[in-house]
Structures are given as C-alpha cells and as structure tokens.
PDB file of C-alpha atoms in Angstrom:
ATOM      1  CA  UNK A  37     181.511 145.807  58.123  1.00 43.00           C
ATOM      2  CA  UNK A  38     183.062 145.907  61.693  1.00 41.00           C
ATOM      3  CA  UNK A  39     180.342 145.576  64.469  1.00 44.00           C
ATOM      4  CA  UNK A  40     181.526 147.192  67.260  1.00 44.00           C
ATOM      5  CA  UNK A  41     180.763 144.909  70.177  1.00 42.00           C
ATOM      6  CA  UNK A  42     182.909 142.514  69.062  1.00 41.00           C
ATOM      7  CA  UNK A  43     186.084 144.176  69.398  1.00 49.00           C
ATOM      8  CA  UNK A  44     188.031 143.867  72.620  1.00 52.00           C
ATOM      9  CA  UNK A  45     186.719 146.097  75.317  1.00 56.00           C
ATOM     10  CA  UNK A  46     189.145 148.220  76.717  1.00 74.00           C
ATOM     11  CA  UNK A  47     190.228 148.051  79.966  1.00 81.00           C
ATOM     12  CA  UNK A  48     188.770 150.473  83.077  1.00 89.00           C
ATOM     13  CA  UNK A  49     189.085 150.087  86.834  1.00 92.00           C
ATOM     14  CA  UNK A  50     186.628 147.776  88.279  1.00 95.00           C
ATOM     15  CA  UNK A  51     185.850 149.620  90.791  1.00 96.00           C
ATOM     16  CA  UNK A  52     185.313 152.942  89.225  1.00 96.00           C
ATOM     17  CA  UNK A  53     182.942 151.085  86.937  1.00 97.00           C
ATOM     18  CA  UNK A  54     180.800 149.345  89.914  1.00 97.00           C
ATOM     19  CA  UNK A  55     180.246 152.759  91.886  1.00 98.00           C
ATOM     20  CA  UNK A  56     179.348 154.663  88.440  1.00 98.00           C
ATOM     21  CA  UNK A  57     177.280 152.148  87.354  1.00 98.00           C
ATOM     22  CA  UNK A  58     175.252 151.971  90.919  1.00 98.00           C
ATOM     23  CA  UNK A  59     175.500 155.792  91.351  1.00 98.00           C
ATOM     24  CA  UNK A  60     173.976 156.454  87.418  1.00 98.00           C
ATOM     25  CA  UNK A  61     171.296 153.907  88.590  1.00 98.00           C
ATOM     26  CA  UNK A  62     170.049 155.996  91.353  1.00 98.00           C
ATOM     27  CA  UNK A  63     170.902 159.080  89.590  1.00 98.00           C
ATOM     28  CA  UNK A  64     168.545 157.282  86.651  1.00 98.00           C
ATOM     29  CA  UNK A  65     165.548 156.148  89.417  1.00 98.00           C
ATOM     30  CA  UNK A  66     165.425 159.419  90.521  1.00 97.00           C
ATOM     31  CA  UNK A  67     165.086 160.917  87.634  1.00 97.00           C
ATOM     32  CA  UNK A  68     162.136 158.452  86.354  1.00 97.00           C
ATOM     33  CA  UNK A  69     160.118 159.762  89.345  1.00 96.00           C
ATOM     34  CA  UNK A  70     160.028 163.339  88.545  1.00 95.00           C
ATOM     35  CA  UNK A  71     159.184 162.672  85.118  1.00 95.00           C
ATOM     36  CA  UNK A  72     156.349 160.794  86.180  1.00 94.00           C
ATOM     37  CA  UNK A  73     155.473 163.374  88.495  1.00 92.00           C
ATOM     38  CA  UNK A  74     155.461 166.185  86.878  1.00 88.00           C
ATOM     39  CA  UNK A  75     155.103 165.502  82.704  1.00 81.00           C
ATOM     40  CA  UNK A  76     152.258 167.340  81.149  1.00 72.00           C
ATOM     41  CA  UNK A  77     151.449 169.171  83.826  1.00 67.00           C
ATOM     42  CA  UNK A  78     151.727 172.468  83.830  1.00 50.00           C
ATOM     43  CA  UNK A  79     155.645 172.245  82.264  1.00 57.00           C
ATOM     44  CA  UNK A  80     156.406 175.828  80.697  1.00 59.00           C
ATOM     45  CA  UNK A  81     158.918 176.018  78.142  1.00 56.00           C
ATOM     46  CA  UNK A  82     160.683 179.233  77.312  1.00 57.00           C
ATOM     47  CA  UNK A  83     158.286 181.448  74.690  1.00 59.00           C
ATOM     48  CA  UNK A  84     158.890 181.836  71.251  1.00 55.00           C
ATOM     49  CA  UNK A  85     161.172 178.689  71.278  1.00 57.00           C
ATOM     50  CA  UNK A  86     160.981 175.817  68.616  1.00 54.00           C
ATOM     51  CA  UNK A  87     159.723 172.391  70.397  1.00 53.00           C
ATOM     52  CA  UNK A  88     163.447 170.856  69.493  1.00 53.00           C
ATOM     53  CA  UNK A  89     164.828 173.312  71.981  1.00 55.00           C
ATOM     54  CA  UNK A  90     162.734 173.586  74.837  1.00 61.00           C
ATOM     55  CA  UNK A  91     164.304 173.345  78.388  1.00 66.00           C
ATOM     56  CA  UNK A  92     161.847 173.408  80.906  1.00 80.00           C
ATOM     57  CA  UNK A  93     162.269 173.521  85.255  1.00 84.00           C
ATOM     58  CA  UNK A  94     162.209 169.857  85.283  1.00 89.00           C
ATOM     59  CA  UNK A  95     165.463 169.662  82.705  1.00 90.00           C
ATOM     60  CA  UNK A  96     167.156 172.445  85.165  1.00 90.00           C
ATOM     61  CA  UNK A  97     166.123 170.401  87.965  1.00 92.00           C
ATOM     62  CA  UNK A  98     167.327 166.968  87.091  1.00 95.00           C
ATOM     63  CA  UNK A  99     170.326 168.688  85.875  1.00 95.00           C
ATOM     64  CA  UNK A 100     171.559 170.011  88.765  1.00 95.00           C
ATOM     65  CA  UNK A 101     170.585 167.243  91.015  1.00 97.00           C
ATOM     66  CA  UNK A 102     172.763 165.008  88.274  1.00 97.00           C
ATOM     67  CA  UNK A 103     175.802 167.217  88.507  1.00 96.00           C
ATOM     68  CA  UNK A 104     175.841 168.026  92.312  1.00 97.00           C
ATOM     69  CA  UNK A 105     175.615 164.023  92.968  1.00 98.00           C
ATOM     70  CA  UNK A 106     178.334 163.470  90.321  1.00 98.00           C
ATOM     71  CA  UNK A 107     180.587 166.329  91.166  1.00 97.00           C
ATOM     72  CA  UNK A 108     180.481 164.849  95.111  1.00 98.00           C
ATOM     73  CA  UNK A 109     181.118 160.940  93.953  1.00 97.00           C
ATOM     74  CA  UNK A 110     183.596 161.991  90.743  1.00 97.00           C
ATOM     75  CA  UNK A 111     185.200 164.767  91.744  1.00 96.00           C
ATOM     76  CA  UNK A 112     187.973 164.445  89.042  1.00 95.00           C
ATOM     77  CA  UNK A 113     185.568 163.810  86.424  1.00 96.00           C
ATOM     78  CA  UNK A 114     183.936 166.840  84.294  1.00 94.00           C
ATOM     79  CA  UNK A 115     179.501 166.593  83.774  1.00 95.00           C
ATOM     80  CA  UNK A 116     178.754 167.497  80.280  1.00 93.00           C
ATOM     81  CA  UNK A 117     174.530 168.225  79.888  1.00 87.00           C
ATOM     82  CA  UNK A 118     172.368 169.693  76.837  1.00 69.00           C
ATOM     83  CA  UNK A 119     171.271 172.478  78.345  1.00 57.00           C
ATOM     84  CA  UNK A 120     174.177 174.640  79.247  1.00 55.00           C
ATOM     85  CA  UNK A 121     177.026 172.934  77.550  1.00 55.00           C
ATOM     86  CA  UNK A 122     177.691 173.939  74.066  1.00 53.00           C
ATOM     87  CA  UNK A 123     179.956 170.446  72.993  1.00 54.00           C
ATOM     88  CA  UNK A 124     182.281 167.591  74.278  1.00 54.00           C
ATOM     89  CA  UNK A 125     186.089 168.602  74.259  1.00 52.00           C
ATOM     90  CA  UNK A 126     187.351 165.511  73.040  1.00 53.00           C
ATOM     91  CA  UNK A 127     190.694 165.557  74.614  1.00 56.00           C
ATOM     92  CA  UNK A 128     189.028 165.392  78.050  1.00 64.00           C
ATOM     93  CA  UNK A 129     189.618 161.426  79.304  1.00 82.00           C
ATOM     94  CA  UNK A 130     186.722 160.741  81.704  1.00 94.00           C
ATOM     95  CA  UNK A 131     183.600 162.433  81.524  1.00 95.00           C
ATOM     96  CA  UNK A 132     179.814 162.641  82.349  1.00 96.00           C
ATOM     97  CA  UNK A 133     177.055 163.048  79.546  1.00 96.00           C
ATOM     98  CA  UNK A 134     173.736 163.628  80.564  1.00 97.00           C
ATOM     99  CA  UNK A 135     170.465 164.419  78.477  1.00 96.00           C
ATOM    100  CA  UNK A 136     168.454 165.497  81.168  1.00 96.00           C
ATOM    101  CA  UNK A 137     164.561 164.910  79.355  1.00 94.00           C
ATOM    102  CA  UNK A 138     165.537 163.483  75.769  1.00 95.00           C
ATOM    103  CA  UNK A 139     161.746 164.033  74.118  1.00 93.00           C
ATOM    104  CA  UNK A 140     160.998 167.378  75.751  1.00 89.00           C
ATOM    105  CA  UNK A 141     158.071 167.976  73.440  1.00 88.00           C
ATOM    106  CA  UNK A 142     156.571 165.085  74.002  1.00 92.00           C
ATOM    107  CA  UNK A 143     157.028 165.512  77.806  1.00 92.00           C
ATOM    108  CA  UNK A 144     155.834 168.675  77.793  1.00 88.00           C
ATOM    109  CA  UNK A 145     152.753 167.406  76.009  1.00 87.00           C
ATOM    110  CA  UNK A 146     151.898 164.252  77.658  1.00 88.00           C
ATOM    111  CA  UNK A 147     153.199 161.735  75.263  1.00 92.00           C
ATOM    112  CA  UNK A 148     154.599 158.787  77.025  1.00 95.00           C
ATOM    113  CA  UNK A 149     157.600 158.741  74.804  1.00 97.00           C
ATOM    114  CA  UNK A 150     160.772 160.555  76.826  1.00 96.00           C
ATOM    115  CA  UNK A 151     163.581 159.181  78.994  1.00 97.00           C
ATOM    116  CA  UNK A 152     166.641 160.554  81.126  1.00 97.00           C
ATOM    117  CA  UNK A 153     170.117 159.304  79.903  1.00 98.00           C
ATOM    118  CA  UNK A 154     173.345 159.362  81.618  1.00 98.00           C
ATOM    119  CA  UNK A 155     176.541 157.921  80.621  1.00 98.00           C
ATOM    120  CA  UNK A 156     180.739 157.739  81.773  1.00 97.00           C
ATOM    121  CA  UNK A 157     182.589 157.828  78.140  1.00 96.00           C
ATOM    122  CA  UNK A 158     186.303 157.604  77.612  1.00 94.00           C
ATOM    123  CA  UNK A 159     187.966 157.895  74.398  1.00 89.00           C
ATOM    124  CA  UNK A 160     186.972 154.814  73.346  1.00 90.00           C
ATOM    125  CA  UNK A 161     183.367 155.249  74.137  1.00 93.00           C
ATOM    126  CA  UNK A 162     180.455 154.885  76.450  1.00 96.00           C
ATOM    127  CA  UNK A 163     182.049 152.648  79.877  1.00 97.00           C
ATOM    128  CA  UNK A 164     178.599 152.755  81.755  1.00 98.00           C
ATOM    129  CA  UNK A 165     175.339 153.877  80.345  1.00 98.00           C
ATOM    130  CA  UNK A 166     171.723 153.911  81.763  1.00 98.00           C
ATOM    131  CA  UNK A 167     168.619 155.098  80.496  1.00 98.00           C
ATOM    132  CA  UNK A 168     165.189 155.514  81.919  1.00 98.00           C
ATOM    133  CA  UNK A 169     162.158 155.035  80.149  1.00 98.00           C
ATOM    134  CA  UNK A 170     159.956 156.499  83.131  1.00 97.00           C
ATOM    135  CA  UNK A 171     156.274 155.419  81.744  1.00 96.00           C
ATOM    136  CA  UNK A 172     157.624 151.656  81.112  1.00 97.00           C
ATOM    137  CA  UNK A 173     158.908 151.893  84.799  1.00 97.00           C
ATOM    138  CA  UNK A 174     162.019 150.673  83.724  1.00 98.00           C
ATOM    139  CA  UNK A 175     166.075 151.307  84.234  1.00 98.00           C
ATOM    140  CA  UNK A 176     167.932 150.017  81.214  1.00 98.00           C
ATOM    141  CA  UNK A 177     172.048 150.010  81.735  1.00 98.00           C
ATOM    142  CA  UNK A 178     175.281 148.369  80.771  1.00 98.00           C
ATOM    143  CA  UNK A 179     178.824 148.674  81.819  1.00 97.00           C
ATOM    144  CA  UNK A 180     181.850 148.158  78.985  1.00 96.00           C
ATOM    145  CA  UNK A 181     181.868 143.706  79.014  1.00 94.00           C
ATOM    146  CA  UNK A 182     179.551 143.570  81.803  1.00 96.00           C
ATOM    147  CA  UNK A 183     176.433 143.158  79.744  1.00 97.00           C
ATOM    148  CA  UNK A 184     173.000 144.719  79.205  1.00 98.00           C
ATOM    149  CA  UNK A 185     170.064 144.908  81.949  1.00 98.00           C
ATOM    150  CA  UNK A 186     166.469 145.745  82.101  1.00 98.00           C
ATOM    151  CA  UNK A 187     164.848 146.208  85.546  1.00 98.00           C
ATOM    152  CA  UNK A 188     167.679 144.090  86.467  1.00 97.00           C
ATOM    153  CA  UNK A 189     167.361 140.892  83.897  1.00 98.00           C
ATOM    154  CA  UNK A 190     169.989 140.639  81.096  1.00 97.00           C
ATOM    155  CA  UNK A 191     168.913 141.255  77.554  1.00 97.00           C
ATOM    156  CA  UNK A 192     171.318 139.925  74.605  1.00 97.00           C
ATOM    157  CA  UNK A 193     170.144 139.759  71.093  1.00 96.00           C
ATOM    158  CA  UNK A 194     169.948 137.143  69.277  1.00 91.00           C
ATOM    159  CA  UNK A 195     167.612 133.934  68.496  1.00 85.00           C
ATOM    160  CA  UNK A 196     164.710 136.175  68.649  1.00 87.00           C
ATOM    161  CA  UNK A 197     163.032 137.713  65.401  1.00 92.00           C
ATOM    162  CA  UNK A 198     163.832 140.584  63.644  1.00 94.00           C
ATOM    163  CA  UNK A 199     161.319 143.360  64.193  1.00 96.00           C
ATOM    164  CA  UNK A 200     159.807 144.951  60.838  1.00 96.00           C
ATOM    165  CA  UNK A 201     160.190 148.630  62.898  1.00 98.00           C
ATOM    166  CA  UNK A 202     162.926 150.915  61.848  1.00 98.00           C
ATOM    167  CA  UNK A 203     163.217 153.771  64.104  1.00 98.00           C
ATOM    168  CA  UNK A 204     165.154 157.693  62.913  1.00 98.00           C
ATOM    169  CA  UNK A 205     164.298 161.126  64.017  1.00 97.00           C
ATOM    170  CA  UNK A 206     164.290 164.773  62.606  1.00 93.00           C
ATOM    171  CA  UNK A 207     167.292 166.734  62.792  1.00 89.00           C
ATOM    172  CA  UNK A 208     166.444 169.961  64.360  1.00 83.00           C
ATOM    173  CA  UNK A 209     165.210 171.807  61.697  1.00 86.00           C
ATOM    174  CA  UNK A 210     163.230 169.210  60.426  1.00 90.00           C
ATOM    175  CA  UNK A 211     163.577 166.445  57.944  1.00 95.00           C
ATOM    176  CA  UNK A 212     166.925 165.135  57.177  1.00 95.00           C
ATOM    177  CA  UNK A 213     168.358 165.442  53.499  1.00 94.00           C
ATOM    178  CA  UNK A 214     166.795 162.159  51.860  1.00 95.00           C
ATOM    179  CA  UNK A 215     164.785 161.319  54.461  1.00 97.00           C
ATOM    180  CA  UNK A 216     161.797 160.260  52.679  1.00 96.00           C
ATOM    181  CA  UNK A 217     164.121 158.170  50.545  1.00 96.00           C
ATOM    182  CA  UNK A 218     164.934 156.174  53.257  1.00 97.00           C
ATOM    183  CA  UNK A 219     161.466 155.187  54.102  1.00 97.00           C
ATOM    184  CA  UNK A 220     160.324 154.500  51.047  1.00 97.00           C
ATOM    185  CA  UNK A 221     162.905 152.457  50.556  1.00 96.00           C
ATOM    186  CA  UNK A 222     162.560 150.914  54.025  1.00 97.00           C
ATOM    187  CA  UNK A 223     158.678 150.458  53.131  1.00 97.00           C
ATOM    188  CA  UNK A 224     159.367 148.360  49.611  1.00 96.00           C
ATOM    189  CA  UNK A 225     161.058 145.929  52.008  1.00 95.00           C
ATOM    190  CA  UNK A 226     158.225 145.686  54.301  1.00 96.00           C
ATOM    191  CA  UNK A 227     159.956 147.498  57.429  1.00 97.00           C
ATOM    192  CA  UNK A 228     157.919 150.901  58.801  1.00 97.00           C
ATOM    193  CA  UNK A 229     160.098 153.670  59.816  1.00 98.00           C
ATOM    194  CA  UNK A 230     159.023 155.075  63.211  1.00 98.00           C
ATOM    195  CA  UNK A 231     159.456 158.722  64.555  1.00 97.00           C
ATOM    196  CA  UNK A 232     159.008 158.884  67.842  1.00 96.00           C
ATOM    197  CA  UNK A 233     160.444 161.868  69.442  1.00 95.00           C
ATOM    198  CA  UNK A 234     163.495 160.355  71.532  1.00 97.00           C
ATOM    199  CA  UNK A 235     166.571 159.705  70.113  1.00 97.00           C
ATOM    200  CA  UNK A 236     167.875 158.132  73.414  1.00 98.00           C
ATOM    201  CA  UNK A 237     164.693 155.402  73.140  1.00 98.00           C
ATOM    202  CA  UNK A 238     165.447 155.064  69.567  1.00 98.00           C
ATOM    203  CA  UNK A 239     168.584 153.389  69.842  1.00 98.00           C
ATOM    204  CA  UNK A 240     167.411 151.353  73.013  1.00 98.00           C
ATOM    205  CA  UNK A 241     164.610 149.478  71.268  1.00 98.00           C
ATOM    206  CA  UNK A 242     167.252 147.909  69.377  1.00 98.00           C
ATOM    207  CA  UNK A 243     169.608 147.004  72.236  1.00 98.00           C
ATOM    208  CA  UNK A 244     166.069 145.378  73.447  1.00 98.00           C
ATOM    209  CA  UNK A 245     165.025 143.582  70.478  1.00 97.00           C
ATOM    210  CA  UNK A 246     161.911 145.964  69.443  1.00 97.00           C
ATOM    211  CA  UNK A 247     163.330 147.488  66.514  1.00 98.00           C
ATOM    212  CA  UNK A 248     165.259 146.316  63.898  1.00 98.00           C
ATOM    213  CA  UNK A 249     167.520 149.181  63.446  1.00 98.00           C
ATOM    214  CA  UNK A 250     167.867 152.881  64.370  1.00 98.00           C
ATOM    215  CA  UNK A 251     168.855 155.637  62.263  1.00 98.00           C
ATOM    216  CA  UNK A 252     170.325 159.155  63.840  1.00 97.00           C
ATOM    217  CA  UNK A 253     171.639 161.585  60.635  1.00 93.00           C
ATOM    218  CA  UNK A 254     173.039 163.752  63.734  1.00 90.00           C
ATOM    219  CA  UNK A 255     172.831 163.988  67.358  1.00 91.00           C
ATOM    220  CA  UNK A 256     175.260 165.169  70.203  1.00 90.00           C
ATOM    221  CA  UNK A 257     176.830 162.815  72.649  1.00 92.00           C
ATOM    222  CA  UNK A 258     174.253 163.461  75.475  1.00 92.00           C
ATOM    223  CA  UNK A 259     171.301 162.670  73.085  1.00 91.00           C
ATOM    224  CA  UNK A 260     172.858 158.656  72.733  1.00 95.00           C
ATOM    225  CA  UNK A 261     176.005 157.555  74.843  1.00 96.00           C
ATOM    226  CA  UNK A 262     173.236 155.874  77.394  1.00 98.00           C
ATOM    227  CA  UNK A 263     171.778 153.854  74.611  1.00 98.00           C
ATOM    228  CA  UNK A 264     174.903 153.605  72.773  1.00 97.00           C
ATOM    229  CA  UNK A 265     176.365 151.537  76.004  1.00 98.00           C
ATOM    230  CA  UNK A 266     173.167 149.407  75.902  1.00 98.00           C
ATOM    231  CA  UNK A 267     173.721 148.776  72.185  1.00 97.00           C
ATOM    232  CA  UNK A 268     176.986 147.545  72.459  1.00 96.00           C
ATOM    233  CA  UNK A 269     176.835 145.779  75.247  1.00 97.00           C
ATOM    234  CA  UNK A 270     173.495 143.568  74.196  1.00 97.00           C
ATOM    235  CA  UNK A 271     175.207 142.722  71.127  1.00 97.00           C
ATOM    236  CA  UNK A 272     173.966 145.168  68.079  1.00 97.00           C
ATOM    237  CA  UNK A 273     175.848 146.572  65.354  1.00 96.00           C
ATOM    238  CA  UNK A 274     177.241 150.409  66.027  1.00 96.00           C
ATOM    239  CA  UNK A 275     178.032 151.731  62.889  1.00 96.00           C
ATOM    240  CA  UNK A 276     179.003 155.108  61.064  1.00 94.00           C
ATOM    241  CA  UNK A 277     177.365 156.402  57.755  1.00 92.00           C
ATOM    242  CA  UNK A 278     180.268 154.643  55.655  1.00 92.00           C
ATOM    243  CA  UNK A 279     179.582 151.490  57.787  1.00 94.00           C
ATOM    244  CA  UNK A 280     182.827 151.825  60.197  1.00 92.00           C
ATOM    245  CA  UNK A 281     182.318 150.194  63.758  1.00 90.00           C
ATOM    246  CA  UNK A 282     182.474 153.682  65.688  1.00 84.00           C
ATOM    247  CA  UNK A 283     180.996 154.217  69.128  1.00 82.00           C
ATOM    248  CA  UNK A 284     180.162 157.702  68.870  1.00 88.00           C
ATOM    249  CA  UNK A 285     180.172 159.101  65.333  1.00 87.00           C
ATOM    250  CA  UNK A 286     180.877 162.581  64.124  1.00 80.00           C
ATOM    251  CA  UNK A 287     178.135 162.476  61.045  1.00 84.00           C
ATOM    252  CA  UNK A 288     175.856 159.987  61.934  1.00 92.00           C
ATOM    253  CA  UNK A 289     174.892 156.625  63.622  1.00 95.00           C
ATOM    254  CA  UNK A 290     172.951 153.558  62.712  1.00 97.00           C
ATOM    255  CA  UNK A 291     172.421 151.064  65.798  1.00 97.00           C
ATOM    256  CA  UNK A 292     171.171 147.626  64.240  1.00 97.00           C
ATOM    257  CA  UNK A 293     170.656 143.940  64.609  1.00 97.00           C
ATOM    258  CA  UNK A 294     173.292 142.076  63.210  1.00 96.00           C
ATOM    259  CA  UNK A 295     171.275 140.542  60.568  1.00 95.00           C
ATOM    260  CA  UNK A 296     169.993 143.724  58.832  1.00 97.00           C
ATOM    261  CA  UNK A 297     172.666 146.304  59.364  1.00 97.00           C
ATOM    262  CA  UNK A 298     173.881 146.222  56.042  1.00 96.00           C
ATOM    263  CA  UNK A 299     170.540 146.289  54.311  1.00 97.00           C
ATOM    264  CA  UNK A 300     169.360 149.199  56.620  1.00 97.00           C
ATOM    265  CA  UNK A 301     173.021 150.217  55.727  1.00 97.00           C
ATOM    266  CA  UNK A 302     172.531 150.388  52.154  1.00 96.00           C
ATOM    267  CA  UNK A 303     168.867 152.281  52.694  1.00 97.00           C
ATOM    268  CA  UNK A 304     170.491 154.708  54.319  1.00 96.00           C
ATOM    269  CA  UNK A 305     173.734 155.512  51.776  1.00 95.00           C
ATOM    270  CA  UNK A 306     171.738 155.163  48.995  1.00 94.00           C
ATOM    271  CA  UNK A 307     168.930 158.060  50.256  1.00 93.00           C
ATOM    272  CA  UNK A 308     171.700 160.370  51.159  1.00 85.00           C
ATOM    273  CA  UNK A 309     173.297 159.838  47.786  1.00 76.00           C
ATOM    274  CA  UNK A 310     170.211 160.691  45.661  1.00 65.00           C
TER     275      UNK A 310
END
C-alpha cells in the first residue's frame, strides 16, 4: 500500500505557488464571510430540485467573484466550478477547481456543516489547496511540500490518537452500493461512521486528526482537491478503491491515518464485494 505523501513532490515554480496560495486564501476568507452572512436565511434553491443539486445566489455569487479574481491574477490558467462546468479535461496542465458551497443543503438549512474549497491541480494533483470551514472561523490550506495550516499553525499527523470516527457520504442518489456493509463492519470494530453532508470537510477532519478515515465511493474534483492538498500535505494516506496511492481517483477515494488505512481499506473492499 503506497501512501501518497511520501512520494517525491513534483516540482512547481515557487513563485506561482506563493501568489496562488495567498490569492486562494483571500479568495477562501472571503468566501467564509458570505457564508456566515447569509446561510439559512432566506437562501432559495431552484424548485423541484433534489437537495444534492441545489445552487443557490450565494453559489453564483462566490462563483463569479472566484473566477473574475482568478481570471485577473492567472490569466493563463482555466477555473473549473460545480455549477456550470460539466467535468475536468484532463489534458489541461494548470487549472482552478472550485466548489463554491460544498453542503448546500445543509447551508440552505442552517446546519453548521458546509465549507468553500478551492484548489490549483496539475497532472499530478492538487499544488495548493484551501478550504474554509466558515462556522469554525477557520482557513485550512497547504501547498505541494510546504505543509498543512490551520488559522495559520501547522498541523501534521502523527503521535496523536486515532479517532474512533469514520466519515463517507451519499452518492447523489442516495446510498452507495454496500454502504450499510461498511458500517456495520466499521461498528464491530468500534469506529462510528459519520454522514455529515460535506464531502470537502470529510476529508479535512482527517488531514486534522478528527477522524480516522474518510470514505468518498464518488465525487468530482471540485467536491475534494482542497482537502485532498490538506491530506497529503499533513501526512495521511490517499488511496484508491484497490489501495493505489492516487491523488485524485477516478472510482473512489479513501483519505486515512496511516495506522488504519488498510483496515478501513479492507471495510471498504469487502462491502463493495458482497
């Protein structure tokens, strides 16, 4: 089992990785205060739409303040957001992901579960990723071998206990094929499985030590190349379903501590093969 932090980073220009980490940091603050400022009140989804696919203003709103401040600082570099653009070409070199509100329904309701994620990806992976978790009032990023930060303070796992929390989510039309395998199996080893509405915050409470392990049967690059960064860069495993070090997986993703990837690993094959 490869874990993906530990192979050698590939190289990117310094500078391009100092101004797109400060500019996704402001892009990232910014963000965090219209959240705050405008969730659960009075947000209006389209009608008729399933809660996994609601866009509301505040999605348009971030995401053109995210594209016209990245189109003026990148110029060369394309933006890539949920909302308008159907999928990644995967030839393109540079390029911008942004989930504008990953956790819309709970936004929408009030939950204090969402976050903004923004991240530069090559074709090796996420170079600079931040996330905001707006109701913690705090910024997570990382930049490829620069390291992990919260508010500022580095966060590296390791030495600290594993958490008992296992965190997945639905796929959009609901539970994913052996689903409640997995957390039954996850509960006969004393771990609770978590489903919290935000794939994005999923994956970060591992890079932070709160969870032991994340599970995503699919997503799209917007939903995790933020967290992904994090991940990496604070020292968890980044894994595919076969157990591959990937950094952005086709069919699937598990995120984990070093220490239980494999058994989380083995969870998760095992439900999918039953």
């Amino acid at each position: 089992m490869t874990v993906l932090s530990s192979r050698p980073a590939q190289p990117v220009d310094p500078g391009l990785v100092s101004i797109a980490l400060e500019t996704a940091g402001r892009l990232a603050n910014d963000a965090s205060d219209v959240i705050m400022a405008t969730a659960g009140r009075g947000a209006r989804p389209a009608d008729g739409t399933s809660p996994f696919d609601w866009v509301t203003d505040t999605d348009r709103t971030l995401e053109r303040h995210t594209r016209r401040v990245l189109t003026a600082e990148f110029p060369d570099i394309p933006v890539f957001c949920e909302d308008t653009d159907a999928d990644v070409a995967p030839e393109v070199g540079f390029r911008w992901v942004v989930d504008p509100v990953d956790g819309t329904a709970n936004y929408v309701a009030g939950v204090p579960w969402c976050a903004y994620s923004l991240a530069l990806v090559d074709r090796w992976g996420p170079v600079v990723g931040v996330v905001a978790d707006p109701y913690r009032a705090q910024i997570y990023a990382a930049a490829r071998g620069r390291g992990m930060r919260a508010n500022g303070t580095p966060v590296k796992l390791g030495g600290q206990p594993v958490s008992s929390i296992v965190c997945t989510e639905m796929t959009r039309t609901g539970p994913w094929p052996g689903m409640g395998e997995f957390i039954s199996r996850a509960a006969v080893s004393g771990t609770g499985v978590r489903v919290l509405g935000s794939k994005a915050l999923a994956v970060a409470q591992v890079a932070l030590g709160h969870a032991a392990a994340a599970v995503l049967h699919s997503y799209h690059e917007w939903d995790v190349a933020g967290a992904v960064a994090l991940a990496v860069e604070s020292g968890a495993a980044v894994l595919d379903r076969r157990g591959e070090g990937a950094s952005l997986p086709v069919d699937g993703l598990l995120v984990a501590m070093p220490e239980v990837a494999e058994e989380v690993l083995e969870w998760w094959q095992s439900s999918m093969a039953r």
